[in-house]
Coordinates of C-alpha atoms in Angstrom, one line a residue:
N199 CA 6.8 -2.3 -15.5
D200 CA 4.3 -2.6 -18.4
T201 CA 1.7 -4.4 -16.3
N202 CA 1.3 -2.3 -13.2
R203 CA 3.4 0.8 -14.1
R204 CA 5.6 0.3 -11.1
L205 CA 9.3 1.3 -11.2
D206 CA 11.2 -1.9 -10.6
T207 CA 14.9 -1.3 -9.8
N208 CA 17.6 -3.0 -7.9
L209 CA 16.5 -1.0 -4.9
T210 CA 13.0 -2.3 -5.1
N211 CA 14.3 -5.9 -5.2
I212 CA 16.8 -6.0 -2.3
S213 CA 16.0 -6.7 1.3
E214 CA 14.5 -4.1 3.5
D215 CA 17.5 -4.4 5.9
I216 CA 19.9 -3.4 3.1
V217 CA 17.6 -0.4 2.2
K218 CA 17.6 0.7 5.8
Q219 CA 21.4 0.5 5.9
I220 CA 21.6 2.6 2.7
I221 CA 19.3 5.2 4.1
K222 CA 21.3 5.3 7.4
D223 CA 24.7 5.5 5.6
N224 CA 23.6 8.3 3.3
D225 CA 21.6 10.4 5.7
L226 CA 18.4 9.8 3.9
V227 CA 14.8 9.5 5.1
Q228 CA 12.0 7.3 3.8
F229 CA 8.3 8.2 3.8
D230 CA 6.0 5.2 3.6
I231 CA 2.3 5.1 2.9
S232 CA 0.9 2.7 5.5
N233 CA -1.0 -0.3 4.0
S234 CA -1.0 1.7 0.8
Q235 CA -2.9 -0.6 -1.6
F236 CA -5.7 -1.1 0.9
A237 CA -5.8 2.6 1.6
I238 CA -6.0 3.1 -2.2
L239 CA -8.9 0.6 -2.3
S240 CA -10.6 2.6 0.4
H241 CA -10.2 5.7 -1.6
L242 CA -11.5 4.1 -4.8
A243 CA -14.4 2.3 -3.2
P244 CA -15.8 4.4 -0.3
E245 CA -18.8 2.1 -0.1
L246 CA -16.7 -0.5 1.7
D247 CA -17.0 -1.4 5.4
A248 CA -16.4 1.7 7.6
D249 CA -14.0 -0.2 9.9
F250 CA -11.9 -1.2 6.9
I251 CA -11.8 2.3 5.6
S252 CA -10.9 3.9 8.9
S253 CA -8.2 1.2 9.7
T254 CA -6.6 1.7 6.3
Q255 CA -6.6 5.5 6.5
D256 CA -5.3 5.3 10.1
G257 CA -2.5 3.0 9.0
V258 CA -3.5 0.2 11.4
L259 CA -5.2 -2.4 9.1
Y260 CA -2.8 -5.2 9.9
E261 CA -3.0 -4.5 13.6
Y262 CA -6.8 -4.4 13.4
M263 CA -6.9 -7.7 11.6
M264 CA -4.3 -9.2 14.0
D265 CA -6.7 -8.4 16.9
K266 CA -9.8 -9.7 15.1
L267 CA -8.1 -12.9 14.0
K268 CA -6.0 -13.4 17.2
V269 CA -2.7 -13.4 15.2
D270 CA 0.4 -12.0 16.8
D271 CA 2.8 -11.7 13.8
R272 CA 2.3 -8.4 11.9
K273 CA 4.5 -9.5 9.0
Q274 CA 2.6 -12.7 8.6
M275 CA -0.7 -10.8 8.9
K276 CA 0.4 -8.5 6.0
T277 CA 1.4 -11.5 3.9
N278 CA -1.9 -13.2 4.7
M279 CA -3.9 -10.1 3.8
F280 CA -2.2 -9.9 0.4
E281 CA -2.5 -13.7 -0.2
L282 CA -6.2 -13.7 0.7
F283 CA -7.2 -10.5 -1.0
F284 CA -5.2 -10.9 -4.3
S285 CA -5.6 -14.7 -4.7
K286 CA -8.2 -16.6 -6.8
N287 CA -11.6 -16.8 -5.2
E288 CA -11.3 -20.5 -4.7
T289 CA -8.2 -20.3 -2.5
Y290 CA -7.8 -19.6 1.2
K291 CA -11.5 -20.2 1.7
E292 CA -11.5 -20.8 5.4
T293 CA -9.7 -17.5 6.2
K294 CA -11.8 -15.6 3.6
D295 CA -14.9 -16.8 5.5
K296 CA -13.4 -15.4 8.7
L297 CA -12.7 -12.1 6.9
Q298 CA -16.3 -12.1 5.5
E299 CA -17.5 -11.9 9.1
I300 CA -15.3 -8.9 9.8
F301 CA -15.5 -7.0 6.5
P302 CA -18.5 -8.4 4.5
K303 CA -18.6 -5.5 2.0
L304 CA -14.8 -5.8 1.3
I305 CA -14.9 -9.5 0.7
S306 CA -18.0 -9.2 -1.5
Y307 CA -16.3 -6.4 -3.5
A308 CA -13.1 -8.4 -4.0
Y309 CA -15.1 -11.6 -4.9
N310 CA -17.3 -9.9 -7.5
F311 CA -14.4 -7.9 -8.9
K312 CA -12.5 -11.2 -9.5
I313 CA -15.6 -12.8 -11.1
E314 CA -15.9 -9.8 -13.6
N315 CA -12.1 -9.6 -14.2
A316 CA -9.0 -11.8 -14.0
Y317 CA -8.2 -12.5 -10.4
N318 CA -5.0 -10.5 -10.5
E319 CA -6.7 -7.4 -12.0
L320 CA -7.6 -5.9 -8.6
A321 CA -3.9 -5.9 -7.5
I322 CA -2.9 -4.5 -10.8
M323 CA -5.5 -1.7 -10.7
L324 CA -4.3 -0.7 -7.2
Q325 CA -0.6 -0.8 -8.1
K326 CA -1.3 1.3 -11.2
F327 CA -3.1 3.9 -9.0
E328 CA -0.2 3.8 -6.5
S329 CA 2.4 4.2 -9.4
N330 CA 0.5 7.1 -10.8
M331 CA 0.2 8.8 -7.4
V332 CA 3.8 8.1 -6.3
I333 CA 5.8 8.3 -9.6
D334 CA 3.7 10.6 -11.8
G335 CA 2.5 12.8 -8.9
I336 CA 4.8 12.9 -5.9
L337 CA 8.2 12.1 -7.4
K338 CA 7.6 14.3 -10.4
N339 CA 6.8 17.2 -8.1
V340 CA 9.9 16.4 -5.9
F341 CA 12.1 16.7 -9.0
S342 CA 10.3 19.8 -10.3
E343 CA 11.0 21.5 -7.0
G344 CA 14.7 20.8 -7.3
F345 CA 14.9 18.0 -4.8
W346 CA 16.4 14.5 -5.1
G347 CA 14.2 11.5 -4.4
I348 CA 13.5 7.9 -5.4
S349 CA 10.5 5.7 -4.9
I350 CA 10.2 2.1 -3.7
H351 CA 6.6 1.4 -4.8
D352 CA 4.6 3.0 -1.9
S353 CA 7.4 5.1 -0.4
I354 CA 9.7 8.0 -1.2
I355 CA 13.3 8.3 -0.1
C356 CA 14.9 11.8 0.0
R357 CA 17.8 13.6 1.6
R358 CA 17.2 14.3 5.3
S359 CA 17.9 17.9 4.7
D360 CA 14.9 18.0 2.3
E361 CA 12.6 16.0 4.7
D362 CA 10.1 18.8 5.5
A363 CA 9.9 20.1 1.9
V364 CA 9.4 16.6 0.5
K365 CA 6.8 15.8 3.1
A366 CA 4.9 18.9 2.2
I367 CA 5.0 17.9 -1.5
I368 CA 3.6 14.4 -0.6
K369 CA 0.8 15.9 1.5
A370 CA -0.1 18.4 -1.2
E371 CA -0.4 15.6 -3.7
F372 CA -2.7 13.6 -1.3
D373 CA -4.8 16.7 -0.7
K374 CA -5.1 17.3 -4.5
I375 CA -6.7 13.9 -5.0
G376 CA -8.5 13.7 -1.7
F377 CA -6.4 10.6 -0.6
K378 CA -6.5 9.9 3.1
C379 CA -3.8 7.7 4.6
T380 CA -1.1 7.6 7.2
L381 CA 2.4 8.6 6.1
K382 CA 5.2 7.1 8.3
N383 CA 8.9 7.7 8.4
K384 CA 10.6 4.4 8.2

């Protein structure tokens, strides 16, 4: 993709349920970077709120926000976080005000970034970093070590028989750039 450098394929555009079935039917495993774009933001802007940084690195941002905002639907919370964070400054004002109380530095950072740049540039910047890390770093190393793999934006799918080796490659790439996150098997 020329805008965000993401690898857009049929696999990235089908339902998660179908991907899970493909993984199951082919004895594959999927490693997912929990709340990856927010973890990337924490990596790029270490001056943000400590609770935001720790919850993104621990892979519990959506659960943390669910607790703070008294929401019980994780999928909806994830959608809301992306809508709120990557939308124009003028939209979702009431919820952004609530987030301002929880993460004042984060909301100020996002607000100011959008004033200085197009509102969608923050999302594009984070997606470019993600693509560089996953495709140009991890996936390239998976191939160079002789393993098969494919990415779905913030995750890597590989053969189950290569699980440990691919996980080591992923962790080595994170260590190389000092990226702290939670890696989950889906």
